[in-house]
Amino acid sequence: DHASHVTMSAHKLTKRILSVDDDELDGRRFGDVITSKDVHNHTFGIGSSPITLFTIGFAALIHDVGHTGVPNGQLAKDNPALADKYQKCLAEQQSVDIAWGLLMLPAFTNLRRCIFCTLEEGQHFRQLLVNNVMATDIFDKELKALRTSRWEQSFDGCGSSIFSGDSGQMDRRDRNRRATIVMEHVIQASDVCHTMQHWYIYQKWNGLLYQEMY
């Protein structure tokens, strides 16, 4: 249920990012045709990369695979071998390993061919997947500091919108960094999206979380 809920929310937020309004594009007039280049620049390349868009949904679907219902701190105490293996983000790294192992099964050969066709694309897909799933660990202080630093480097001084500025003039490194930040925020918001939805949904998921923590 949680996997479905997070995946639907990630899809909803991603669609909103891809929905470029006329007034969000600098120097454009109302009624001007919005091109694929506009979407590419506005979304820091996310909107023109099918493998990136797929990874967001796939990460949302598998981010808690094998989760035992306890936080990483407790998981490290309960399972020292797992702590030695992963060092940090134990549950998240385990989820990636389990899901990746399933995806590599012969039964999913055709699916893999649809996702990536070359070794380079496969490596890129895995890199995106790992980063997105790791982003759901919001309690790791080192990772939080890294994300904060990356945000300040990319968006401080850009105004209230993360899409402000002439994204068409960015170099590739800066564009990729901003795209990474956007994807991380999408997956993080989706993971706790029940806190921003209807009161019934809010109660349902917080009630389940209370039972789990208790």
Tab-separated table of C-alpha atoms in Angstrom:
chain	number	residue	atom	x	y	z
A	1	ASP	CA	0.000	0.000	0.000
A	2	HIS	CA	2.770	2.430	0.903
A	3	ALA	CA	4.665	1.653	-2.309
A	4	SER	CA	1.554	2.389	-4.391
A	5	HIS	CA	0.817	5.581	-2.474
A	6	VAL	CA	4.356	6.956	-2.802
A	7	THR	CA	4.536	6.009	-6.493
A	8	MET	CA	1.250	7.779	-7.269
A	9	SER	CA	2.414	10.857	-5.381
A	10	ALA	CA	5.780	10.882	-7.165
A	11	HIS	CA	3.934	10.645	-10.487
A	12	LYS	CA	1.686	13.553	-9.511
A	13	LEU	CA	4.608	15.777	-8.461
A	14	THR	CA	6.632	14.867	-11.547
A	15	LYS	CA	3.715	15.763	-13.812
A	16	ARG	CA	3.483	19.139	-12.073
A	17	ILE	CA	7.184	19.780	-12.719
A	18	LEU	CA	6.754	18.892	-16.391
A	19	SER	CA	3.715	21.143	-16.736
A	20	VAL	CA	5.408	24.365	-17.781
A	21	ASP	CA	3.240	27.494	-17.562
A	22	ASP	CA	3.822	30.503	-19.778
A	23	ASP	CA	4.522	32.759	-16.819
A	24	GLU	CA	7.241	30.438	-15.509
A	25	LEU	CA	9.512	31.019	-18.503
A	26	ASP	CA	11.703	34.104	-18.392
A	27	GLY	CA	11.300	36.467	-21.308
A	28	ARG	CA	8.304	34.665	-22.798
A	29	ARG	CA	4.975	36.174	-23.669
A	30	PHE	CA	1.612	34.661	-22.854
A	31	GLY	CA	0.490	32.396	-25.667
A	32	ASP	CA	3.953	31.597	-27.002
A	33	VAL	CA	4.422	27.972	-28.001
A	34	ILE	CA	6.268	25.965	-25.329
A	35	THR	CA	8.828	23.735	-27.004
A	36	SER	CA	10.574	20.553	-25.878
A	37	LYS	CA	13.694	22.681	-25.430
A	38	ASP	CA	11.767	24.908	-23.023
A	39	VAL	CA	10.724	21.852	-20.992
A	40	HIS	CA	14.295	20.525	-21.054
A	41	ASN	CA	15.745	23.801	-19.764
A	42	HIS	CA	12.947	24.419	-17.267
A	43	THR	CA	13.318	20.973	-15.676
A	44	PHE	CA	17.150	20.855	-15.814
A	45	GLY	CA	16.964	18.006	-18.323
A	46	ILE	CA	14.559	15.815	-16.336
A	47	GLY	CA	11.686	16.397	-18.759
A	48	SER	CA	13.690	15.227	-21.771
A	49	SER	CA	15.158	12.099	-20.170
A	50	PRO	CA	12.824	9.057	-20.203
A	51	ILE	CA	15.265	7.023	-18.104
A	52	THR	CA	15.264	9.742	-15.421
A	53	LEU	CA	11.470	9.973	-15.380
A	54	PHE	CA	11.189	6.178	-15.128
A	55	THR	CA	13.750	6.060	-12.315
A	56	ILE	CA	11.707	8.455	-10.167
A	57	GLY	CA	8.676	6.156	-10.351
A	58	PHE	CA	10.729	2.984	-9.969
A	59	ALA	CA	12.574	4.366	-6.933
A	60	ALA	CA	9.256	5.292	-5.337
A	61	LEU	CA	7.993	1.774	-5.947
A	62	ILE	CA	10.996	-0.071	-4.457
A	63	HIS	CA	12.345	2.356	-1.843
A	64	ASP	CA	11.088	0.303	1.133
A	65	VAL	CA	11.461	-3.237	-0.240
A	66	GLY	CA	12.359	-5.575	2.616
A	67	HIS	CA	11.806	-2.899	5.272
A	68	THR	CA	11.525	-4.462	8.730
A	69	GLY	CA	9.648	-1.563	10.322
A	70	VAL	CA	12.495	-0.228	12.463
A	71	PRO	CA	14.739	2.823	11.893
A	72	ASN	CA	18.325	2.425	10.731
A	73	GLY	CA	19.758	3.108	14.191
A	74	GLN	CA	17.846	0.206	15.693
A	75	LEU	CA	18.441	-1.938	12.616
A	76	ALA	CA	22.194	-1.539	13.093
A	77	LYS	CA	21.900	-2.754	16.696
A	78	ASP	CA	19.664	-5.680	15.773
A	79	ASN	CA	21.701	-6.735	12.757
A	80	PRO	CA	25.452	-5.997	13.142
A	81	ALA	CA	26.259	-7.932	9.950
A	82	LEU	CA	24.005	-5.616	7.951
A	83	ALA	CA	25.632	-2.610	9.599
A	84	ASP	CA	29.091	-3.884	8.631
A	85	LYS	CA	27.950	-4.459	5.066
A	86	TYR	CA	26.346	-1.062	4.407
A	87	GLN	CA	27.823	1.303	7.049
A	88	LYS	CA	24.941	3.797	6.564
A	89	CYS	CA	21.426	3.967	5.060
A	90	LEU	CA	21.061	0.283	5.926
A	91	ALA	CA	17.401	-0.187	5.059
A	92	GLU	CA	17.663	1.904	1.900
A	93	GLN	CA	20.735	0.109	0.557
A	94	GLN	CA	19.158	-3.243	1.343
A	95	SER	CA	16.024	-2.222	-0.568
A	96	VAL	CA	18.108	-1.331	-3.626
A	97	ASP	CA	20.004	-4.633	-3.460
A	98	ILE	CA	16.829	-6.710	-3.166
A	99	ALA	CA	15.030	-4.841	-5.944
A	100	TRP	CA	18.084	-4.871	-8.207
A	101	GLY	CA	18.505	-8.598	-7.694
A	102	LEU	CA	14.891	-9.132	-8.753
A	103	LEU	CA	15.275	-6.874	-11.792
A	104	MET	CA	18.310	-8.886	-12.920
A	105	LEU	CA	16.345	-12.150	-13.011
A	106	PRO	CA	15.946	-13.767	-16.455
A	107	ALA	CA	12.187	-13.229	-16.223
A	108	PHE	CA	12.750	-9.462	-16.558
A	109	THR	CA	15.149	-9.500	-19.519
A	110	ASN	CA	12.677	-7.712	-21.780
A	111	LEU	CA	11.921	-5.119	-19.104
A	112	ARG	CA	15.630	-4.370	-18.690
A	113	ARG	CA	15.960	-3.911	-22.455
A	114	CYS	CA	13.191	-1.324	-22.278
A	115	ILE	CA	14.914	0.560	-19.460
A	116	PHE	CA	18.491	0.564	-20.777
A	117	CYS	CA	20.167	-0.705	-23.938
A	118	THR	CA	23.857	-0.226	-23.168
A	119	LEU	CA	26.189	-0.751	-20.226
A	120	GLU	CA	26.541	3.028	-19.861
A	121	GLU	CA	22.759	3.482	-19.698
A	122	GLY	CA	22.513	0.660	-17.164
A	123	GLN	CA	25.147	2.283	-14.964
A	124	HIS	CA	23.392	5.641	-15.262
A	125	PHE	CA	20.054	4.067	-14.323
A	126	ARG	CA	21.539	2.367	-11.263
A	127	GLN	CA	23.298	5.573	-10.177
A	128	LEU	CA	20.026	7.525	-10.400
A	129	LEU	CA	18.140	4.744	-8.614
A	130	VAL	CA	20.595	4.512	-5.714
A	131	ASN	CA	20.642	8.283	-5.235
A	132	ASN	CA	16.851	8.528	-5.251
A	133	VAL	CA	16.346	5.700	-2.772
A	134	MET	CA	19.123	7.008	-0.501
A	135	ALA	CA	17.281	10.350	-0.434
A	136	THR	CA	14.458	8.709	1.548
A	137	ASP	CA	16.816	8.425	4.529
A	138	ILE	CA	16.099	11.844	6.006
A	139	PHE	CA	17.681	11.120	9.405
A	140	ASP	CA	21.303	10.694	8.301
A	141	LYS	CA	23.009	13.931	9.422
A	142	GLU	CA	25.912	13.688	6.966
A	143	LEU	CA	23.604	13.192	3.993
A	144	LYS	CA	21.368	16.009	5.196
A	145	ALA	CA	24.355	18.347	5.417
A	146	LEU	CA	25.456	17.318	1.924
A	147	ARG	CA	22.008	18.014	0.479
A	148	THR	CA	21.808	21.370	2.248
A	149	SER	CA	25.216	22.357	0.899
A	150	ARG	CA	24.233	21.283	-2.602
A	151	TRP	CA	21.002	23.290	-2.382
A	152	GLU	CA	22.859	26.419	-1.226
A	153	GLN	CA	25.387	26.033	-4.013
A	154	SER	CA	22.699	25.658	-6.660
A	155	PHE	CA	19.709	27.735	-5.612
A	156	ASP	CA	20.668	30.358	-3.022
A	157	GLY	CA	20.010	33.777	-4.508
A	158	CYS	CA	17.681	32.393	-7.168
A	159	GLY	CA	14.516	33.740	-5.570
A	160	SER	CA	11.564	31.770	-4.281
A	161	SER	CA	11.379	29.315	-7.192
A	162	ILE	CA	13.900	26.564	-7.773
A	163	PHE	CA	13.236	27.061	-11.456
A	164	SER	CA	14.288	30.725	-11.474
A	165	GLY	CA	17.093	31.964	-13.674
A	166	ASP	CA	18.161	31.154	-17.212
A	167	SER	CA	18.583	27.407	-16.996
A	168	GLY	CA	19.458	27.325	-20.679
A	169	GLN	CA	22.806	28.977	-19.871
A	170	MET	CA	23.883	26.494	-17.193
A	171	ASP	CA	26.797	24.185	-17.713
A	172	ARG	CA	26.113	20.469	-17.634
A	173	ARG	CA	27.485	19.948	-14.140
A	174	ASP	CA	25.276	22.658	-12.639
A	175	ARG	CA	22.230	21.389	-14.520
A	176	ASN	CA	22.783	17.830	-13.289
A	177	ARG	CA	23.238	19.023	-9.709
A	178	ARG	CA	19.961	20.929	-9.844
A	179	ALA	CA	18.180	17.978	-11.440
A	180	THR	CA	19.479	15.758	-8.640
A	181	ILE	CA	18.124	18.135	-6.013
A	182	VAL	CA	14.708	18.280	-7.679
A	183	MET	CA	14.501	14.474	-7.875
A	184	GLU	CA	15.524	14.108	-4.232
A	185	HIS	CA	12.830	16.536	-3.141
A	186	VAL	CA	10.201	14.749	-5.228
A	187	ILE	CA	10.971	11.367	-3.670
A	188	GLN	CA	11.249	12.808	-0.145
A	189	ALA	CA	7.951	14.676	-0.434
A	190	SER	CA	6.275	11.604	-1.915
A	191	ASP	CA	7.499	9.430	0.956
A	192	VAL	CA	5.672	11.655	3.472
A	193	CYS	CA	2.956	12.921	1.146
A	194	HIS	CA	0.221	11.745	3.532
A	195	THR	CA	1.087	14.724	5.746
A	196	MET	CA	-0.061	17.066	2.958
A	197	GLN	CA	-3.190	15.243	1.822
A	198	HIS	CA	-6.788	14.775	2.966
A	199	TRP	CA	-7.397	14.430	6.708
A	200	TYR	CA	-8.591	10.844	6.234
A	201	ILE	CA	-5.333	9.952	4.433
A	202	TYR	CA	-3.320	11.801	7.075
A	203	GLN	CA	-5.004	9.816	9.852
A	204	LYS	CA	-4.673	6.482	8.062
A	205	TRP	CA	-0.926	6.614	7.518
A	206	ASN	CA	-0.020	8.275	10.807
A	207	GLY	CA	-2.156	5.692	12.599
A	208	LEU	CA	-0.222	2.916	10.856
A	209	LEU	CA	3.070	4.619	11.670
A	210	TYR	CA	2.052	4.909	15.324
A	211	GLN	CA	1.312	1.173	15.458
A	212	GLU	CA	4.625	0.381	13.762
A	213	MET	CA	6.635	2.572	16.134
A	214	TYR	CA	4.753	1.266	19.178
